Short mmCIF file of C-alpha atoms in Angstrom, two decimals:
data_model
loop_
_atom_site.label_atom_id
_atom_site.label_comp_id
_atom_site.label_asym_id
_atom_site.label_seq_id
_atom_site.Cartn_x
_atom_site.Cartn_y
_atom_site.Cartn_z
CA MET A 1 127.14 25.85 169.48
CA LYS A 2 127.38 23.28 166.72
CA ILE A 3 130.32 23.22 164.33
CA LEU A 4 129.83 21.12 161.20
CA VAL A 5 132.89 19.99 159.25
CA ARG A 6 132.41 18.38 155.84
CA LEU A 7 136.00 18.08 154.69
CA SER A 8 138.07 14.92 154.83
CA LEU A 9 140.42 15.43 157.77
CA VAL A 10 142.71 12.75 159.12
CA ASP A 11 142.50 11.97 162.81
CA ASN A 12 145.28 14.27 164.00
CA PHE A 13 143.62 17.24 162.29
CA ARG A 14 140.28 16.33 163.85
CA HIS A 15 141.93 16.56 167.26
CA LEU A 16 143.13 20.08 166.41
CA VAL A 17 139.61 21.15 165.50
CA ARG A 18 138.14 19.65 168.66
CA ASP A 19 140.79 21.42 170.75
CA ALA A 20 140.01 24.75 169.09
CA ALA A 21 136.27 24.23 169.60
CA GLY A 22 136.57 23.82 173.35
CA ASP A 23 133.27 22.76 174.89
CA ASN A 24 131.32 23.31 171.69
CA THR A 25 129.94 20.42 169.64
CA VAL A 26 131.92 19.37 166.58
CA VAL A 27 130.38 17.03 164.01
CA PHE A 28 132.42 15.55 161.16
CA ALA A 29 129.85 14.67 158.51
CA ASN A 30 130.02 12.82 155.22
CA SER A 31 130.03 14.79 151.99
CA ASP A 32 126.62 13.47 150.82
CA GLU A 33 123.61 15.77 150.91
CA ASP A 34 121.60 13.44 153.18
CA SER A 35 124.13 13.90 155.97
CA LEU A 36 123.98 17.65 155.53
CA HIS A 37 120.17 17.58 155.66
CA ILE A 38 120.39 15.89 159.06
CA GLU A 39 123.36 17.69 160.60
CA GLY A 40 123.09 21.14 159.03
CA VAL A 41 119.82 22.33 160.52
CA ASP A 42 121.27 23.55 163.81
CA ALA A 43 124.85 24.26 162.72
CA GLU A 44 126.15 27.77 163.40
CA VAL A 45 129.60 27.17 161.93
CA TYR A 46 130.23 25.27 158.71
CA CYS A 47 133.59 24.14 157.32
CA GLY A 48 133.82 22.84 153.77
CA ASN A 49 132.72 23.76 150.28
CA CYS A 50 128.98 24.10 149.76
CA SER A 51 126.85 24.18 146.62
CA GLU A 52 123.72 26.27 146.15
CA ALA A 53 121.51 23.20 146.63
CA GLU A 54 123.34 22.28 149.84
CA PHE A 55 123.14 25.78 151.29
CA GLN A 56 119.39 25.40 151.88
CA HIS A 57 120.21 22.80 154.54
CA LEU A 58 122.09 25.38 156.63
CA PRO A 59 119.27 27.70 157.79
CA ASN A 60 121.04 28.83 160.98
CA VAL A 61 124.63 29.09 159.79
CA LYS A 62 126.44 32.34 160.63
CA TRP A 63 129.98 31.64 159.42
CA MET A 64 131.20 29.39 156.60
CA GLN A 65 134.86 28.47 156.13
CA PHE A 66 135.39 27.29 152.55
CA GLY A 67 138.32 25.11 151.59
CA SER A 68 138.67 26.68 148.16
CA ALA A 69 140.67 29.83 147.46
CA GLY A 70 138.62 30.74 144.38
CA MET A 71 135.01 31.59 145.20
CA ASP A 72 133.50 31.95 141.72
CA ALA A 73 131.61 28.64 142.00
CA PHE A 74 130.21 29.33 145.45
CA LEU A 75 128.96 32.90 145.64
CA TYR A 76 125.47 32.05 144.43
CA PRO A 77 122.74 34.65 145.13
CA ALA A 78 121.38 33.01 148.28
CA LEU A 79 124.79 33.12 149.96
CA ARG A 80 125.97 36.38 148.42
CA ASP A 81 122.87 38.24 149.61
CA SER A 82 122.81 36.69 153.09
CA ASP A 83 124.39 37.91 156.32
CA VAL A 84 126.57 34.80 156.55
CA ILE A 85 130.27 35.55 157.05
CA VAL A 86 132.36 33.74 154.43
CA THR A 87 136.06 32.97 154.72
CA ASN A 88 138.13 31.06 152.19
CA GLY A 89 141.50 29.41 151.63
CA ALA A 90 143.18 32.36 149.93
CA GLY A 91 146.95 32.25 150.35
CA LEU A 92 147.06 28.63 151.48
CA TYR A 93 147.91 27.14 148.10
CA GLY A 94 150.38 29.74 146.84
CA PRO A 95 153.63 27.78 147.33
CA GLU A 96 152.48 24.62 145.56
CA GLY A 97 150.53 26.58 142.95
CA ALA A 98 153.58 28.63 142.02
CA GLU A 99 155.79 25.54 141.90
CA HIS A 100 153.29 23.91 139.58
CA ALA A 101 153.23 26.96 137.32
CA PHE A 102 156.99 26.75 136.90
CA ALA A 103 156.80 22.99 136.41
CA LEU A 104 154.47 23.58 133.46
CA LEU A 105 156.76 26.28 132.10
CA LEU A 106 159.90 24.16 132.41
CA SER A 107 158.17 21.20 130.82
CA LEU A 108 157.46 23.40 127.81
CA THR A 109 160.80 25.12 127.56
CA ARG A 110 162.84 21.94 128.05
CA GLY A 111 160.55 19.66 126.03
CA ILE A 112 160.01 17.41 129.04
CA HIS A 113 156.42 16.62 128.03
CA HIS A 114 157.66 15.06 124.80
CA CYS A 115 160.47 13.18 126.48
CA ALA A 116 158.03 11.77 129.03
CA ARG A 117 155.59 10.80 126.31
CA ASN A 118 158.20 9.06 124.20
CA GLN A 119 160.73 8.08 126.89
CA THR A 120 163.36 9.17 124.39
CA ASN A 121 164.69 12.25 122.63
CA PRO A 122 162.11 14.37 120.81
CA PRO A 123 161.43 12.94 117.34
CA ALA A 124 163.18 14.70 114.49
CA ASP A 125 159.91 15.22 112.63
CA SER A 126 158.31 17.06 115.56
CA PRO A 127 157.16 20.55 114.52
CA SER A 128 158.78 22.03 117.62
CA PHE A 129 162.05 20.26 116.91
CA GLN A 130 162.09 21.46 113.32
CA SER A 131 161.35 25.05 114.25
CA GLY A 132 163.97 25.09 116.97
CA ARG A 133 161.30 26.02 119.50
CA ALA A 134 161.22 24.71 123.05
CA TRP A 135 163.94 22.07 123.07
CA GLY A 136 166.31 23.79 125.42
CA THR A 137 165.01 27.31 125.92
CA GLU A 138 166.69 28.96 128.90
CA ILE A 139 164.44 30.97 131.18
CA ASN A 140 167.21 32.56 133.21
CA GLY A 141 166.95 36.34 132.96
CA TRP A 142 163.48 36.34 131.40
CA THR A 143 160.75 38.86 132.10
CA LEU A 144 157.96 37.29 134.13
CA GLY A 145 154.53 38.88 133.96
CA VAL A 146 152.21 38.05 136.86
CA ILE A 147 148.51 38.90 136.76
CA GLY A 148 147.43 39.35 140.36
CA ILE A 149 149.87 39.57 143.23
CA GLY A 150 148.10 37.71 146.02
CA GLY A 151 149.19 34.34 147.41
CA PHE A 152 149.83 32.61 144.08
CA GLY A 153 151.32 35.68 142.43
CA LEU A 154 153.70 36.55 145.23
CA ASN A 155 155.09 33.02 145.29
CA MET A 156 155.46 33.07 141.50
CA ALA A 157 157.43 36.30 141.79
CA ARG A 158 159.72 34.84 144.45
CA ILE A 159 160.46 31.75 142.39
CA GLY A 160 161.00 33.95 139.35
CA LYS A 161 163.72 35.81 141.22
CA GLY A 162 165.46 32.49 141.71
CA PHE A 163 165.72 32.34 137.92
CA ASN A 164 167.10 35.87 137.82
CA MET A 165 163.87 37.10 136.23
CA HIS A 166 162.67 40.66 135.95
CA VAL A 167 159.21 40.51 137.53
CA ILE A 168 156.41 42.79 136.44
CA ALA A 169 152.90 42.50 137.83
CA VAL A 170 149.46 44.02 137.53
CA ASP A 171 146.83 44.00 140.25
CA ALA A 172 143.42 45.62 140.39
CA TYR A 173 143.63 46.44 144.09
CA ARG A 174 147.11 46.03 145.53
CA THR A 175 149.32 49.11 145.47
CA ASP A 176 152.19 48.16 147.79
CA LYS A 177 154.99 46.60 145.76
CA PRO A 178 156.48 43.44 147.32
CA ASP A 179 160.26 43.09 147.31
CA ALA A 180 160.12 40.23 144.79
CA VAL A 181 158.29 42.42 142.25
CA ASP A 182 160.27 44.92 140.17
CA GLU A 183 157.28 46.76 138.70
CA LEU A 184 153.68 46.82 139.94
CA THR A 185 150.94 48.66 138.07
CA PRO A 186 147.14 48.74 138.15
CA LEU A 187 145.19 46.48 135.81
CA GLY A 188 145.42 49.18 133.16
CA GLY A 189 149.05 48.18 132.69
CA LEU A 190 148.08 44.73 131.37
CA SER A 191 148.82 45.59 127.75
CA ASP A 192 152.36 46.64 128.58
CA LEU A 193 152.83 43.46 130.61
CA MET A 194 151.66 41.29 127.71
CA ARG A 195 154.08 43.03 125.33
CA SER A 196 157.08 42.77 127.64
CA ALA A 197 156.76 39.37 129.27
CA ASP A 198 158.52 36.21 128.14
CA VAL A 199 156.03 34.27 130.21
CA VAL A 200 152.65 35.42 131.55
CA MET A 201 151.30 33.65 134.64
CA THR A 202 147.76 34.12 135.90
CA ALA A 203 147.35 34.49 139.64
CA CYS A 204 144.00 36.21 139.98
CA PRO A 205 140.53 35.06 141.03
CA LEU A 206 137.76 34.63 138.48
CA THR A 207 135.34 37.54 138.79
CA ALA A 208 133.24 39.59 136.39
CA GLU A 209 136.27 41.87 136.05
CA THR A 210 138.74 39.10 135.22
CA TYR A 211 136.56 36.88 132.99
CA HIS A 212 138.40 36.51 129.64
CA LEU A 213 140.95 39.06 130.85
CA ILE A 214 143.43 37.36 128.54
CA ASN A 215 141.69 37.60 125.18
CA ALA A 216 142.55 37.73 121.50
CA ASP A 217 143.64 41.37 121.69
CA ASN A 218 146.01 40.76 124.59
CA LEU A 219 147.40 37.55 123.11
CA ALA A 220 148.16 39.43 119.90
CA LEU A 221 150.45 41.74 121.88
CA MET A 222 152.69 38.90 123.08
CA LYS A 223 156.05 37.92 121.66
CA PRO A 224 155.92 34.83 119.42
CA THR A 225 158.50 33.30 121.78
CA ALA A 226 156.39 33.90 124.92
CA TYR A 227 154.35 31.46 126.99
CA VAL A 228 151.08 31.60 128.94
CA ILE A 229 150.67 29.65 132.19
CA ASN A 230 147.30 29.35 133.93
CA VAL A 231 146.95 27.62 137.31
CA THR A 232 144.10 29.65 138.83
CA ARG A 233 140.80 29.67 136.92
CA GLY A 234 140.14 28.68 133.32
CA GLY A 235 137.72 31.52 132.67
CA VAL A 236 140.46 34.11 133.05
CA ILE A 237 141.59 33.14 129.53
CA ASP A 238 139.41 33.17 126.43
CA GLU A 239 140.08 29.55 125.52
CA SER A 240 139.04 29.87 121.88
CA ALA A 241 141.34 32.84 121.40
CA LEU A 242 144.17 30.95 123.07
CA ILE A 243 143.70 27.95 120.78
CA GLU A 244 143.80 30.19 117.73
CA ALA A 245 146.95 31.94 118.96
CA LEU A 246 148.64 28.59 119.58
CA LYS A 247 147.62 27.23 116.18
CA ALA A 248 148.90 30.33 114.41
CA GLY A 249 152.20 30.36 116.29
CA LYS A 250 151.47 33.79 117.74
CA ILE A 251 152.79 32.53 121.08
CA ALA A 252 155.23 29.73 121.81
CA GLY A 253 153.04 27.63 124.09
CA ALA A 254 150.72 27.30 127.05
CA GLY A 255 150.74 25.38 130.32
CA LEU A 256 147.24 24.88 131.68
CA ASP A 257 146.20 23.37 134.98
CA VAL A 258 142.70 24.81 134.54
CA VAL A 259 140.37 25.24 131.56
CA GLU A 260 137.03 26.96 131.04
CA ILE A 261 134.94 23.78 131.28
CA GLU A 262 136.33 20.95 133.38
CA PRO A 263 137.06 18.23 132.67
CA LEU A 264 138.46 19.25 129.30
CA ALA A 265 136.44 17.87 126.40
CA GLU A 266 137.93 14.78 124.79
CA ASP A 267 137.87 16.46 121.39
CA SER A 268 139.47 19.72 122.55
CA PRO A 269 142.34 20.78 120.24
CA LEU A 270 144.39 21.51 123.37
CA ARG A 271 144.80 17.78 123.99
CA ASN A 272 146.86 17.21 120.86
CA MET A 273 148.85 20.40 120.53
CA ASP A 274 152.60 20.08 120.41
CA ASN A 275 153.07 23.33 122.34
CA VAL A 276 150.62 22.69 125.20
CA VAL A 277 151.09 20.97 128.56
CA LEU A 278 147.97 20.06 130.56
CA SER A 279 147.39 18.94 134.13
CA PRO A 280 144.03 18.16 135.81
CA HIS A 281 143.48 21.10 138.18
CA TRP A 282 145.84 19.94 140.89
CA ALA A 283 148.26 22.86 141.19
CA GLY A 284 146.99 23.58 144.70
CA ILE A 285 147.58 20.07 146.03
CA SER A 286 150.59 19.10 148.12
CA GLN A 287 151.44 17.23 151.30
CA GLN A 288 151.32 20.59 153.11
CA SER A 289 147.84 21.65 151.98
CA PRO A 290 145.88 19.85 154.73
CA HIS A 291 148.21 21.22 157.42
CA ARG A 292 147.79 24.80 156.23
CA PHE A 293 144.02 24.53 155.96
CA ALA A 294 143.61 22.92 159.38
CA ALA A 295 145.76 25.64 160.93
CA LEU A 296 143.69 28.38 159.27
CA PHE A 297 140.35 26.89 160.29
CA CYS A 298 141.44 26.33 163.87
CA GLU A 299 142.80 29.87 164.12
CA ASN A 300 139.59 31.27 162.69
CA LEU A 301 137.48 29.08 164.96
CA ARG A 302 139.27 30.43 168.04
CA ARG A 303 138.80 33.96 166.73
CA TYR A 304 135.10 33.37 166.07
CA LEU A 305 134.49 31.97 169.54
CA ASN A 306 136.32 34.94 171.06
CA GLY A 307 134.50 37.51 168.95
CA GLU A 308 137.67 38.54 167.09
CA PRO A 309 138.03 39.43 163.38
CA LEU A 310 138.46 36.41 161.13
CA LYS A 311 141.21 35.83 158.58
CA ASN A 312 140.44 35.57 154.85
CA VAL A 313 137.01 37.19 155.01
CA VAL A 314 135.54 37.27 151.50
CA ASP A 315 133.93 40.39 150.10
CA LYS A 316 130.90 38.64 148.66
CA GLN A 317 130.17 41.46 146.24
CA LEU A 318 133.69 41.65 144.84
CA GLY A 319 133.98 37.85 144.73
CA PHE A 320 137.21 37.35 146.71
#
């Protein structure tokens, strides 16, 4: 059996994969399409992300382990309608993703983004300074609203408890309430969450059901002192509606690691807003990420070779 890996793995992780593969052939290929055209023809197992154009070079693949947690960019018709088993990185990036979400929030509430920009105190003529917004807002005891209570959401809830927050969450499928969550309701409870929360954090995949889940109507329900934090997928938020809400002062601010079209356009109003903090889609990156992914792939590889159920199997019709 041939196992094709197209992710950058340092040498010690390559040894782990080879050990898990046993006597099977492991090929570590470059990320260019020419390498895939050569090596993919007889591969049964594939590890790495894969575009629709690249998928045609894997005619005999039976199982694909994706590095990404979100699958919205990869479930193209040819893969979705095939018999190929798909597993992803769901749950691997929750700790760093949740930390990043709170980093964005704290930057907003403490005015750190302005201090970093100016290397000084916030200027007296700053709109936020004049309005008394953001320059020392305490988040202790707030109500945290989490949309989706999977890997990202559960870690957000746990960190929120460290700030003595009351944690409310909505989830379309999960019904068992984790200890770190005070209230869990179906997705129908989103309106109540938006009204109650001091900060709303997205932690759901991008699917047909969640596209523009946070829209003008939901943003209008929020407190003018509340914040929106998005570290999962840009399409979960209607970006135009968010910009209008920020301009009108309907919400206090937004921290965005993801946007609808990446990279963000140079002329996007989000780039120059006093109440917005941006980062370039790196919430899921940390020194631990490669370790967690290598461990998952090796565990799944052993399971596959032994005919056992795999972890993180994606429902290709649901999209996660």
